[in-house]
């Protein structure tokens, strides 16, 4: 845990080194839509780029099976995933690579197109029936349940023998990630390590509306409240109709575009374990700061600044409406411009800008940064070739970040199709996107891309294409360019404005039994409070019920686990 808490020093050192040496990281993400990919491999990784068969005792991490093997999987296809004509989840560049470069034929037992909740519903049925594919993506609680019921293969030997140097460098960048997949010292899954700063919320505002109404950019939450009121009541789009809202949010509350950033502005940190004033680790949702934020949201809803139908809208629908010009403010992640760029293409005057989180009281607001592992790939006990999952992860990082990286083939094509979404098992360097953006911004500032590698030059060129009039690359500029979303994450990092959870271990016994019920209760109570169908007294009742129905026991287990790790 101490290593985890000191990550900012490591980040700062690496960022300085990366800027001086112009080394590279990638920008392909786990389904979030980031573009480009850059090389995080060192000279020691060159040996892992081959595709020859394993011979004798020497194992090639990317060795091809001969004869080929079949593996079964299940997967979630998010609603924003697009395919080219003739392609599908079974037929695409990644499936071809698995087959032709590794000798692995992938067979889908089932897929779910929709939300993570829908995927988990299907997966839980599969787990209960014990009709598991060879490999499947699970969350921490599911992994623990499956391990305890004897459904999983141990992966210690698979990892030690088959992980490529590049894969190991990512897994072991912070030992917390790999340790989170261990149960009683046994590696029961491989964590999907993702970028660290990228999960921090920021504020997005339609700056063309600010200009139309003569409003300044916000510095405080009070400034933001004035902007949201104006965007609701002063006809920012000039169509002579009252058809816009100040703040966009989904029925998921914390699903982006959601309310994490809003709560952070009140120094409230839902989904994180944080220190209270007495130094005890407590769950963010039950801290008193949440009540003040909920009260303000209730007032915003009552005044018409929040869409009254937010409780039935998912993220996909909301992003569509943002692109259509219905909202002027939302809290999102760095990739948000990518999923609203259709609005820019249809209305070239539309302009969005990212801002750091403002504060309600003058005290700097920190952005909540969840543990950068939320999912794991596990192997079914009895799977014939459990090492195949490691080889597939090796190929993933090699083709996105390694010496043989091909970003237009495996990350994002010239046509904007997010090919990286088709890969099965995600793994990426925690600083890849931030480093890439810093390199590209330096090149843009000096009009000199010579220090960029091939993949970074691709993103650099896309930004130049936007500047020359290609609106389809607006989102690339708004994410990676000067003043873009990663400029906000750079400011967070440099100024110690990221807050990580105190506890990132495996699910405690009571979490497994009770957390899903507690989370459902929270969503229901908070939604009713925001909509005004429940009074603010319901928050106090919720806190009491949370503790009574398992929260106190979970808190006790978390603090006990933390005391052992220190």
Coordinates of C-alpha atoms in Angstrom, one line a residue:
X1 CA 0.0 0.0 0.0
X2 CA 2.9 2.4 0.7
X3 CA 4.2 1.9 -2.8
X4 CA 0.7 2.7 -4.1
X5 CA 0.5 5.9 -2.1
X6 CA 3.8 7.1 -3.3
X7 CA 2.9 6.6 -7.0
X8 CA 2.8 10.4 -7.7
X9 CA 6.6 10.7 -7.1
X10 CA 7.1 7.9 -9.6
X11 CA 4.8 9.5 -12.1
X12 CA 6.5 12.8 -11.9
X13 CA 9.9 11.3 -12.3
X14 CA 8.8 9.2 -15.3
X15 CA 7.0 12.1 -16.9
X16 CA 10.2 14.2 -16.7
X17 CA 12.2 11.4 -18.1
X18 CA 9.7 10.8 -20.9
X19 CA 9.6 14.4 -21.9
X20 CA 13.4 14.7 -22.0
X21 CA 14.0 11.4 -23.9
X22 CA 10.8 11.5 -25.9
X23 CA 10.1 7.8 -25.1
X24 CA 6.7 6.6 -26.0
X25 CA 3.6 5.0 -24.6
X26 CA 0.3 4.1 -26.3
X27 CA -3.1 5.5 -26.5
X28 CA -5.3 2.6 -27.2
X29 CA -7.7 1.9 -24.4
X30 CA -10.1 -0.6 -23.0
X31 CA -13.1 0.4 -25.0
X32 CA -13.0 4.0 -24.2
X33 CA -12.2 5.2 -27.7
X34 CA -8.8 6.8 -27.3
X35 CA -6.9 7.0 -30.6
X36 CA -3.4 6.1 -31.6
X37 CA -0.8 3.9 -30.0
X38 CA 2.9 4.4 -29.2
X39 CA 5.8 2.3 -28.2
X40 CA 6.5 1.5 -24.5
X41 CA 8.9 -1.3 -25.3
X42 CA 12.6 -1.1 -24.4
X43 CA 15.4 -2.8 -26.2
X44 CA 14.9 -5.8 -23.9
X45 CA 11.4 -6.3 -25.5
X46 CA 12.7 -6.9 -29.0
X47 CA 13.1 -10.6 -28.3
X48 CA 9.4 -10.9 -27.6
X49 CA 8.3 -9.7 -31.0
X50 CA 8.9 -12.9 -32.9
X51 CA 6.3 -15.4 -33.8
X52 CA 8.3 -18.7 -34.2
X53 CA 7.2 -21.9 -32.4
X54 CA 8.4 -22.7 -28.9
X55 CA 11.2 -25.3 -29.0
X56 CA 12.8 -27.3 -26.2
X57 CA 12.8 -25.6 -22.8
X58 CA 12.8 -22.1 -24.4
X59 CA 9.4 -20.6 -24.6
X60 CA 8.5 -17.9 -27.1
X61 CA 5.9 -15.7 -25.5
X62 CA 4.4 -15.2 -29.0
X63 CA 5.1 -18.7 -30.3
X64 CA 2.5 -20.1 -32.8
X65 CA 0.6 -23.2 -32.0
X66 CA 1.1 -25.9 -34.7
X67 CA -1.3 -27.5 -35.1
X68 CA -3.7 -24.6 -34.2
X69 CA -5.8 -24.8 -31.1
X70 CA -9.4 -23.7 -30.3
X71 CA -10.3 -21.7 -27.3
X72 CA -13.7 -20.6 -26.1
X73 CA -14.5 -17.1 -24.7
X74 CA -17.4 -14.8 -23.8
X75 CA -17.3 -11.0 -24.1
X76 CA -19.1 -7.7 -23.7
X77 CA -19.5 -5.6 -26.8
X78 CA -20.2 -2.0 -25.8
X79 CA -23.0 -0.1 -27.6
X80 CA -20.6 2.3 -29.2
X81 CA -18.6 -0.4 -31.0
X82 CA -18.7 -0.1 -34.8
X83 CA -17.6 -2.6 -37.5
X84 CA -16.6 -2.1 -41.1
X85 CA -18.8 -3.8 -43.8
X86 CA -18.3 -7.5 -43.7
X87 CA -16.7 -7.5 -40.2
X88 CA -18.0 -8.6 -36.9
X89 CA -16.8 -9.5 -33.4
X90 CA -15.9 -12.9 -34.9
X91 CA -14.2 -11.5 -38.0
X92 CA -11.8 -8.6 -37.7
X93 CA -8.1 -7.8 -37.5
X94 CA -7.6 -9.1 -34.0
X95 CA -9.3 -12.4 -34.7
X96 CA -7.1 -12.8 -37.8
X97 CA -4.0 -12.0 -35.7
X98 CA -4.9 -14.5 -33.0
X99 CA -5.4 -17.2 -35.7
X100 CA -2.5 -16.4 -38.1
X101 CA 0.2 -15.2 -35.7
X102 CA -0.6 -17.4 -32.7
X103 CA -2.4 -20.3 -34.1
X104 CA -5.4 -19.7 -31.8
X105 CA -8.9 -20.0 -33.2
X106 CA -11.4 -18.1 -31.0
X107 CA -14.9 -19.4 -30.5
X108 CA -17.5 -17.3 -28.7
X109 CA -19.8 -19.2 -26.3
X110 CA -21.8 -16.0 -26.1
X111 CA -21.6 -12.2 -26.3
X112 CA -23.6 -9.4 -24.8
X113 CA -24.1 -6.1 -26.6
X114 CA -25.0 -3.5 -24.0
X115 CA -23.9 -2.5 -20.6
X116 CA -21.6 -4.0 -18.0
X117 CA -24.7 -4.7 -15.9
X118 CA -26.2 -6.8 -18.7
X119 CA -22.9 -8.6 -19.2
X120 CA -22.7 -9.4 -15.5
X121 CA -26.2 -10.7 -15.4
X122 CA -25.4 -13.2 -18.2
X123 CA -22.0 -14.0 -16.6
X124 CA -23.5 -14.7 -13.2
X125 CA -25.9 -17.3 -14.8
X126 CA -22.9 -18.9 -16.6
X127 CA -21.0 -19.1 -13.3
X128 CA -23.9 -20.6 -11.4
X129 CA -24.5 -23.2 -14.1
X130 CA -20.7 -24.0 -14.3
X131 CA -20.9 -23.8 -18.1
X132 CA -17.8 -21.7 -18.4
X133 CA -15.8 -20.9 -21.5
X134 CA -12.0 -21.4 -21.4
X135 CA -11.4 -17.7 -20.7
X136 CA -13.7 -15.0 -19.4
X137 CA -13.5 -11.5 -18.1
X138 CA -14.8 -11.1 -14.5
X139 CA -14.7 -8.5 -11.7
X140 CA -13.0 -9.0 -8.4
X141 CA -16.0 -10.4 -6.6
X142 CA -16.7 -12.9 -9.4
X143 CA -13.1 -14.0 -9.4
X144 CA -13.2 -14.6 -5.7
X145 CA -16.4 -16.5 -5.8
X146 CA -15.2 -18.7 -8.7
X147 CA -11.9 -19.4 -7.0
X148 CA -13.6 -20.4 -3.8
X149 CA -15.9 -22.8 -5.7
X150 CA -12.9 -24.4 -7.5
X151 CA -13.8 -23.2 -11.0
X152 CA -10.5 -21.5 -11.8
X153 CA -7.1 -22.6 -12.9
X154 CA -4.1 -21.2 -11.1
X155 CA -2.0 -19.0 -13.4
X156 CA 1.3 -18.5 -11.5
X157 CA 3.2 -20.9 -13.8
X158 CA 1.4 -19.5 -16.9
X159 CA 2.5 -16.0 -15.9
X160 CA 6.1 -16.8 -15.1
X161 CA 6.7 -18.9 -18.2
X162 CA 4.7 -17.1 -20.9
X163 CA 4.4 -13.4 -20.0
X164 CA 6.6 -11.4 -22.5
X165 CA 9.1 -8.9 -21.1
X166 CA 6.8 -6.1 -22.3
X167 CA 3.7 -7.6 -20.6
X168 CA 5.7 -8.1 -17.4
X169 CA 6.9 -4.5 -17.4
X170 CA 3.2 -3.4 -17.4
X171 CA 2.0 -5.9 -14.9
X172 CA 4.9 -5.2 -12.5
X173 CA 4.9 -1.4 -12.9
X174 CA 2.9 -1.3 -9.7
X175 CA 2.8 -4.6 -7.9
X176 CA -0.6 -3.8 -6.5
X177 CA -2.2 -4.7 -9.8
X178 CA -0.9 -8.3 -9.9
X179 CA -1.3 -8.8 -6.2
X180 CA -5.0 -7.9 -6.5
X181 CA -5.4 -11.1 -8.5
X182 CA -3.9 -13.3 -5.9
X183 CA -6.0 -15.3 -3.5
X184 CA -4.0 -17.1 -0.7
X185 CA -0.8 -16.4 -2.7
X186 CA -2.2 -18.0 -5.8
X187 CA -2.6 -16.0 -9.0
X188 CA -6.2 -16.7 -10.0
X189 CA -6.5 -14.1 -12.8
X190 CA -4.6 -11.7 -14.9
X191 CA -5.5 -8.0 -14.2
X192 CA -6.6 -5.7 -17.0
X193 CA -4.2 -2.9 -16.1
X194 CA -5.3 0.4 -17.6
X195 CA -4.1 4.0 -17.5
X196 CA -4.0 5.6 -14.1
X197 CA -4.7 9.3 -14.6
X198 CA -7.2 8.7 -17.4
X199 CA -9.9 7.6 -15.0
X200 CA -10.0 11.0 -13.3
X201 CA -13.1 13.2 -14.1
X202 CA -12.9 16.6 -15.5
X203 CA -15.4 19.3 -16.5
X204 CA -16.5 19.8 -20.1
X205 CA -18.3 23.0 -21.2
X206 CA -19.6 24.3 -24.5
X207 CA -17.4 27.4 -24.9
X208 CA -19.3 28.6 -28.0
X209 CA -22.3 29.0 -25.7
X210 CA -20.2 30.8 -23.2
X211 CA -19.2 33.2 -25.9
X212 CA -22.8 33.6 -27.2
X213 CA -23.9 34.6 -23.7
X214 CA -20.9 36.7 -22.8
X215 CA -20.0 34.5 -19.8
X216 CA -16.4 33.9 -18.5
X217 CA -14.8 30.5 -18.0
X218 CA -15.5 29.1 -14.6
X219 CA -13.0 29.2 -11.7
X220 CA -15.3 28.1 -8.9
X221 CA -18.5 26.0 -8.5
X222 CA -20.5 29.2 -8.0
X223 CA -19.2 30.3 -11.4
X224 CA -20.3 26.9 -12.8
X225 CA -23.8 27.2 -11.2
X226 CA -24.2 30.6 -12.9
X227 CA -23.2 29.0 -16.3
X228 CA -25.6 26.1 -15.9
X229 CA -28.5 28.5 -15.1
X230 CA -27.7 30.6 -18.1
X231 CA -27.4 27.5 -20.4
X232 CA -30.9 26.5 -19.2
X233 CA -32.7 29.8 -19.2
X234 CA -31.0 32.2 -21.6
X235 CA -31.4 30.3 -25.0
X236 CA -27.6 29.6 -25.6
X237 CA -28.3 28.0 -29.0
X238 CA -30.4 31.0 -30.1
X239 CA -33.3 29.0 -31.5
X240 CA -35.9 30.9 -29.5
X241 CA -36.9 27.8 -27.6
X242 CA -36.3 26.6 -24.0
X243 CA -34.9 23.2 -24.9
X244 CA -31.5 23.1 -23.3
X245 CA -30.2 22.0 -19.9
X246 CA -27.2 23.0 -17.8
X247 CA -26.0 19.6 -16.5
X248 CA -26.0 16.2 -18.2
X249 CA -26.1 13.0 -16.2
X250 CA -27.2 9.4 -16.6
X251 CA -29.3 7.0 -14.7
X252 CA -26.1 5.3 -13.5
X253 CA -25.0 8.5 -11.6
X254 CA -21.3 7.5 -11.6
X255 CA -21.3 6.3 -15.2
X256 CA -19.7 8.9 -17.4
X257 CA -21.0 11.4 -18.2
X258 CA -21.9 11.3 -14.5
X259 CA -21.5 12.9 -11.1
X260 CA -18.2 11.8 -9.8
X261 CA -16.6 15.1 -10.7
X262 CA -19.6 17.0 -9.2
X263 CA -19.2 15.2 -5.9
X264 CA -15.4 15.7 -6.0
X265 CA -16.0 19.4 -6.2
X266 CA -17.6 19.0 -2.7
X267 CA -14.7 16.9 -1.5
X268 CA -16.9 13.8 -1.6
X269 CA -15.5 10.7 -3.1
X270 CA -18.1 8.0 -4.0
X271 CA -16.7 4.5 -4.9
X272 CA -13.5 5.3 -3.1
X273 CA -12.2 4.3 0.4
X274 CA -10.9 7.5 1.9
X275 CA -9.6 8.8 5.2
X276 CA -12.1 10.6 7.5
X277 CA -11.1 13.4 9.9
X278 CA -10.2 10.8 12.6
X279 CA -7.9 8.9 10.2
X280 CA -10.1 5.9 9.8
X281 CA -10.7 4.5 6.3
X282 CA -14.4 4.9 5.3
X283 CA -16.5 4.5 2.2
X284 CA -17.0 7.7 0.3
X285 CA -20.7 7.4 -0.3
X286 CA -21.5 7.6 3.4
X287 CA -19.4 10.7 4.2
X288 CA -21.3 13.9 5.2
X289 CA -19.9 15.8 2.2
X290 CA -22.2 13.7 0.0
X291 CA -25.3 15.2 1.6
X292 CA -24.4 18.8 0.7
X293 CA -23.7 17.8 -2.9
X294 CA -27.0 15.9 -3.2
X295 CA -28.9 18.8 -1.8
X296 CA -27.5 21.1 -4.5
X297 CA -28.4 18.5 -7.2
X298 CA -31.9 18.4 -5.8
X299 CA -32.1 22.2 -6.1
X300 CA -30.7 22.1 -9.7
X301 CA -33.3 19.4 -10.7
X302 CA -36.1 21.4 -9.1
X303 CA -35.1 24.5 -11.1
X304 CA -35.1 22.7 -14.4
X305 CA -31.3 22.6 -15.0
X306 CA -31.2 18.8 -15.1
X307 CA -33.2 16.8 -17.6
X308 CA -36.2 15.3 -15.8
X309 CA -35.7 12.1 -17.8
X310 CA -32.1 11.5 -16.7
X311 CA -33.3 8.5 -14.6
X312 CA -34.0 6.4 -17.7
X313 CA -31.1 7.4 -19.9
X314 CA -27.9 5.4 -20.3
X315 CA -24.6 6.9 -21.3
X316 CA -25.0 6.1 -25.0
X317 CA -28.2 7.9 -25.3
X318 CA -26.9 10.9 -23.3
X319 CA -23.8 11.3 -25.4
X320 CA -26.1 11.4 -28.5
X321 CA -28.1 14.2 -26.9
X322 CA -25.0 16.1 -26.0
X323 CA -23.9 15.9 -29.6
X324 CA -27.3 17.1 -30.7
X325 CA -26.9 20.3 -28.6
X326 CA -29.2 19.6 -25.7
X327 CA -26.7 20.1 -22.9
X328 CA -23.9 22.5 -22.2
X329 CA -22.1 21.0 -19.2
X330 CA -21.0 17.5 -18.1
X331 CA -18.4 15.8 -16.1
X332 CA -16.5 13.2 -18.1
X333 CA -13.3 11.5 -18.8
X334 CA -10.5 12.4 -21.3
X335 CA -12.1 10.5 -24.2
X336 CA -15.4 12.3 -24.1
X337 CA -14.8 14.4 -27.2
X338 CA -14.5 11.2 -29.2
X339 CA -18.1 10.1 -28.5
X340 CA -19.6 13.6 -29.1
X341 CA -17.6 14.5 -32.3
X342 CA -20.7 13.9 -34.4
X343 CA -22.0 17.2 -33.0
X344 CA -19.0 19.1 -34.2
X345 CA -19.3 17.5 -37.7
X346 CA -23.0 18.4 -37.9
X347 CA -22.5 21.8 -36.3
X348 CA -19.0 23.2 -36.9
X349 CA -19.7 26.1 -34.5
X350 CA -20.0 23.7 -31.6
X351 CA -17.0 23.8 -29.4
X352 CA -16.2 22.0 -26.1
X353 CA -13.3 22.6 -23.8
X354 CA -12.1 20.6 -20.8
X355 CA -11.5 22.3 -17.4
X356 CA -10.1 21.0 -14.1
X357 CA -12.6 20.4 -11.4
X358 CA -13.7 23.7 -9.6
X359 CA -14.2 23.7 -5.9
X360 CA -17.2 24.6 -3.7
X361 CA -15.2 26.3 -1.0
X362 CA -11.8 27.4 -2.3
X363 CA -10.0 24.3 -1.1
X364 CA -8.5 22.5 -4.1
X365 CA -10.8 19.8 -5.4
X366 CA -9.0 16.5 -6.0
X367 CA -10.2 14.2 -8.8
X368 CA -11.1 10.7 -7.7
X369 CA -8.9 8.1 -9.4
X370 CA -10.2 4.6 -9.0
X371 CA -7.9 1.6 -8.9
X372 CA -6.7 1.0 -12.5
X373 CA -7.8 -2.6 -12.4
X374 CA -11.5 -3.3 -12.4
X375 CA -11.5 -6.6 -14.4
X376 CA -9.6 -9.8 -14.7
X377 CA -9.4 -12.5 -17.2
X378 CA -9.6 -16.0 -15.6
X379 CA -9.1 -19.5 -17.0
X380 CA -11.5 -22.3 -16.5
X381 CA -10.1 -25.1 -14.4
X382 CA -9.5 -27.9 -16.8
X383 CA -8.9 -25.6 -19.8
X384 CA -6.6 -27.5 -22.2
X385 CA -4.3 -24.5 -23.0
X386 CA -4.4 -22.0 -20.1
X387 CA -1.2 -20.4 -21.4
X388 CA -3.1 -19.2 -24.5
X389 CA -4.6 -16.3 -22.6
X390 CA -1.2 -15.0 -21.7
X391 CA 0.0 -15.3 -25.3
X392 CA -3.1 -13.3 -26.5
X393 CA -2.3 -10.6 -24.0
X394 CA 1.3 -10.6 -25.1
X395 CA 0.2 -10.1 -28.7
X396 CA -2.2 -7.3 -27.6
X397 CA 0.6 -5.2 -26.0
X398 CA 3.0 -6.0 -28.8
X399 CA 0.8 -4.9 -31.6
X400 CA -0.3 -1.8 -29.8
X401 CA 2.8 -0.7 -27.9
X402 CA 5.7 -2.9 -28.9
X403 CA 8.5 -2.9 -31.5
X404 CA 6.1 -4.2 -34.2
X405 CA 3.2 -1.9 -33.3
X406 CA 0.7 -1.2 -36.1
X407 CA -1.7 1.4 -34.8
X408 CA -3.8 1.8 -37.9
X409 CA -4.2 -2.0 -38.1
X410 CA -4.9 -2.7 -34.4
X411 CA -5.8 0.5 -32.7
X412 CA -7.7 3.1 -34.7
X413 CA -8.0 3.0 -38.5
X414 CA -7.9 6.0 -40.9
X415 CA -11.6 5.7 -41.1
X416 CA -11.9 6.3 -37.3
X417 CA -13.0 2.8 -36.5
X418 CA -11.8 1.8 -33.0
X419 CA -10.3 -1.6 -33.9
X420 CA -8.8 -1.9 -30.4
X421 CA -12.2 -2.6 -29.0
X422 CA -12.2 -6.0 -30.7
X423 CA -9.3 -7.4 -28.8
X424 CA -10.2 -9.8 -26.1
X425 CA -7.9 -9.1 -23.2
X426 CA -6.8 -5.6 -22.3
X427 CA -3.4 -4.5 -21.0
X428 CA -1.9 -1.1 -21.2
X429 CA 0.8 1.0 -19.6
X430 CA -0.5 3.3 -16.8
X431 CA 1.0 6.4 -18.2
X432 CA 0.7 5.7 -21.9
X433 CA -1.9 8.3 -22.9
X434 CA -0.5 11.1 -20.8
X435 CA 3.0 10.6 -22.1
X436 CA 1.9 10.5 -25.7
X437 CA 0.0 13.7 -25.3
X438 CA 2.9 15.5 -23.7
X439 CA 5.2 14.4 -26.6
X440 CA 2.6 15.5 -29.2
X441 CA 1.9 18.9 -27.5
X442 CA 5.7 19.6 -27.5
X443 CA 5.9 18.7 -31.2
X444 CA 2.9 20.9 -32.0
X445 CA 4.3 23.8 -30.0
X446 CA 7.6 23.6 -31.9
X447 CA 6.1 22.5 -35.2
X448 CA 8.7 19.7 -35.1
X449 CA 7.5 16.0 -35.0
X450 CA 11.0 14.6 -35.5
X451 CA 11.3 13.3 -31.9
X452 CA 8.0 11.4 -32.2
X453 CA 7.8 7.7 -33.1
X454 CA 5.7 6.5 -35.9
X455 CA 2.5 6.0 -33.9
X456 CA 2.8 9.4 -32.2
X457 CA 3.3 11.0 -35.6
X458 CA 0.0 9.4 -36.7
X459 CA -1.9 11.3 -33.9
X460 CA 0.2 14.4 -34.6
X461 CA -0.8 14.3 -38.3
X462 CA -4.5 13.8 -37.4
X463 CA -4.3 17.0 -35.3
X464 CA -2.8 18.9 -38.3
X465 CA -5.5 17.5 -40.5
X466 CA -8.1 19.0 -38.1
X467 CA -6.3 22.3 -38.1
X468 CA -6.5 22.2 -41.9
X469 CA -10.3 21.7 -41.9
X470 CA -10.9 18.0 -41.3
X471 CA -13.6 18.1 -38.6
X472 CA -13.5 14.3 -38.2
X473 CA -10.2 14.8 -36.3
X474 CA -11.6 17.5 -33.9
X475 CA -11.8 14.9 -31.1
X476 CA -8.2 13.9 -31.6
X477 CA -7.2 17.6 -31.1
X478 CA -9.5 18.0 -28.1
X479 CA -8.1 14.9 -26.4
X480 CA -4.3 15.0 -27.2
X481 CA -3.7 18.6 -28.5
X482 CA -2.6 21.7 -26.7
X483 CA -5.2 22.7 -24.2
X484 CA -7.0 19.4 -24.6
X485 CA -8.2 16.8 -22.1
X486 CA -4.7 15.5 -21.3
X487 CA -3.6 19.0 -20.4
X488 CA -6.0 18.7 -17.5
X489 CA -4.6 15.4 -16.4
X490 CA -1.1 16.8 -16.6
X491 CA -2.2 19.6 -14.3
X492 CA -3.8 17.1 -11.9
X493 CA -0.6 15.1 -11.9
X494 CA 1.8 17.9 -11.4
X495 CA -0.2 19.5 -8.6
X496 CA -1.1 16.4 -6.6
X497 CA -4.8 16.6 -7.5
X498 CA -5.5 12.9 -8.0
X499 CA -7.0 11.0 -5.1
X500 CA -6.6 7.2 -5.1
X501 CA -8.6 4.7 -3.0
X502 CA -7.0 3.7 0.2
X503 CA -8.1 0.2 -0.3
X504 CA -7.6 -1.7 -3.6
X505 CA -7.4 -5.3 -2.4
X506 CA -9.7 -8.2 -3.3
X507 CA -13.3 -8.2 -2.2
X508 CA -13.7 -8.9 1.5
X509 CA -16.2 -11.7 2.5
X510 CA -19.0 -9.2 3.3
X511 CA -18.4 -7.3 0.1
X512 CA -19.0 -10.5 -1.8
X513 CA -22.3 -11.1 0.1
X514 CA -23.6 -7.5 0.5
X515 CA -22.0 -4.9 -1.8
X516 CA -24.2 -5.4 -4.8
X517 CA -27.3 -4.9 -2.5
X518 CA -25.8 -1.8 -0.9
X519 CA -24.9 -0.4 -4.3
X520 CA -28.4 -0.9 -5.6
X521 CA -29.8 0.8 -2.5
X522 CA -27.5 3.7 -2.9
X523 CA -28.5 4.3 -6.6
X524 CA -32.2 4.2 -5.7
X525 CA -31.9 6.5 -2.7
X526 CA -29.7 9.1 -4.4
X527 CA -31.8 9.2 -7.5
X528 CA -34.9 9.8 -5.5
X529 CA -33.2 12.5 -3.5
X530 CA -32.0 14.3 -6.7
X531 CA -35.5 14.1 -8.2
X532 CA -37.0 15.4 -5.0
X533 CA -39.3 12.4 -4.4
X534 CA -37.3 11.9 -1.2
X535 CA -36.3 14.5 1.3
X536 CA -32.7 15.1 2.4
X537 CA -33.5 13.2 5.6
X538 CA -33.4 10.1 3.4
X539 CA -29.6 10.5 3.2
X540 CA -29.2 10.0 6.9
X541 CA -31.5 7.0 6.8
X542 CA -29.5 5.6 3.9
X543 CA -26.2 6.0 5.9
X544 CA -27.8 4.2 8.9
X545 CA -29.1 1.4 6.7
X546 CA -25.8 1.1 4.8
X547 CA -24.0 0.4 8.1
X548 CA -26.7 -1.9 9.4
X549 CA -27.0 -4.0 6.3
X550 CA -23.3 -4.8 6.0
X551 CA -21.4 -1.6 5.5
X552 CA -20.1 -1.6 9.1
X553 CA -18.8 -5.1 8.7
X554 CA -17.2 -4.2 5.3
X555 CA -15.5 -1.2 6.8
X556 CA -14.2 -3.3 9.7
X557 CA -12.8 -5.9 7.2
X558 CA -11.2 -3.1 5.0
X559 CA -9.5 -1.5 8.0
X560 CA -8.3 -4.9 9.2
X561 CA -6.8 -5.7 5.8
X562 CA -5.1 -2.3 5.6
X563 CA -3.6 -2.7 9.1
X564 CA -2.0 -6.0 8.0
X565 CA -0.5 -4.5 4.8
X566 CA 1.2 -1.6 6.5

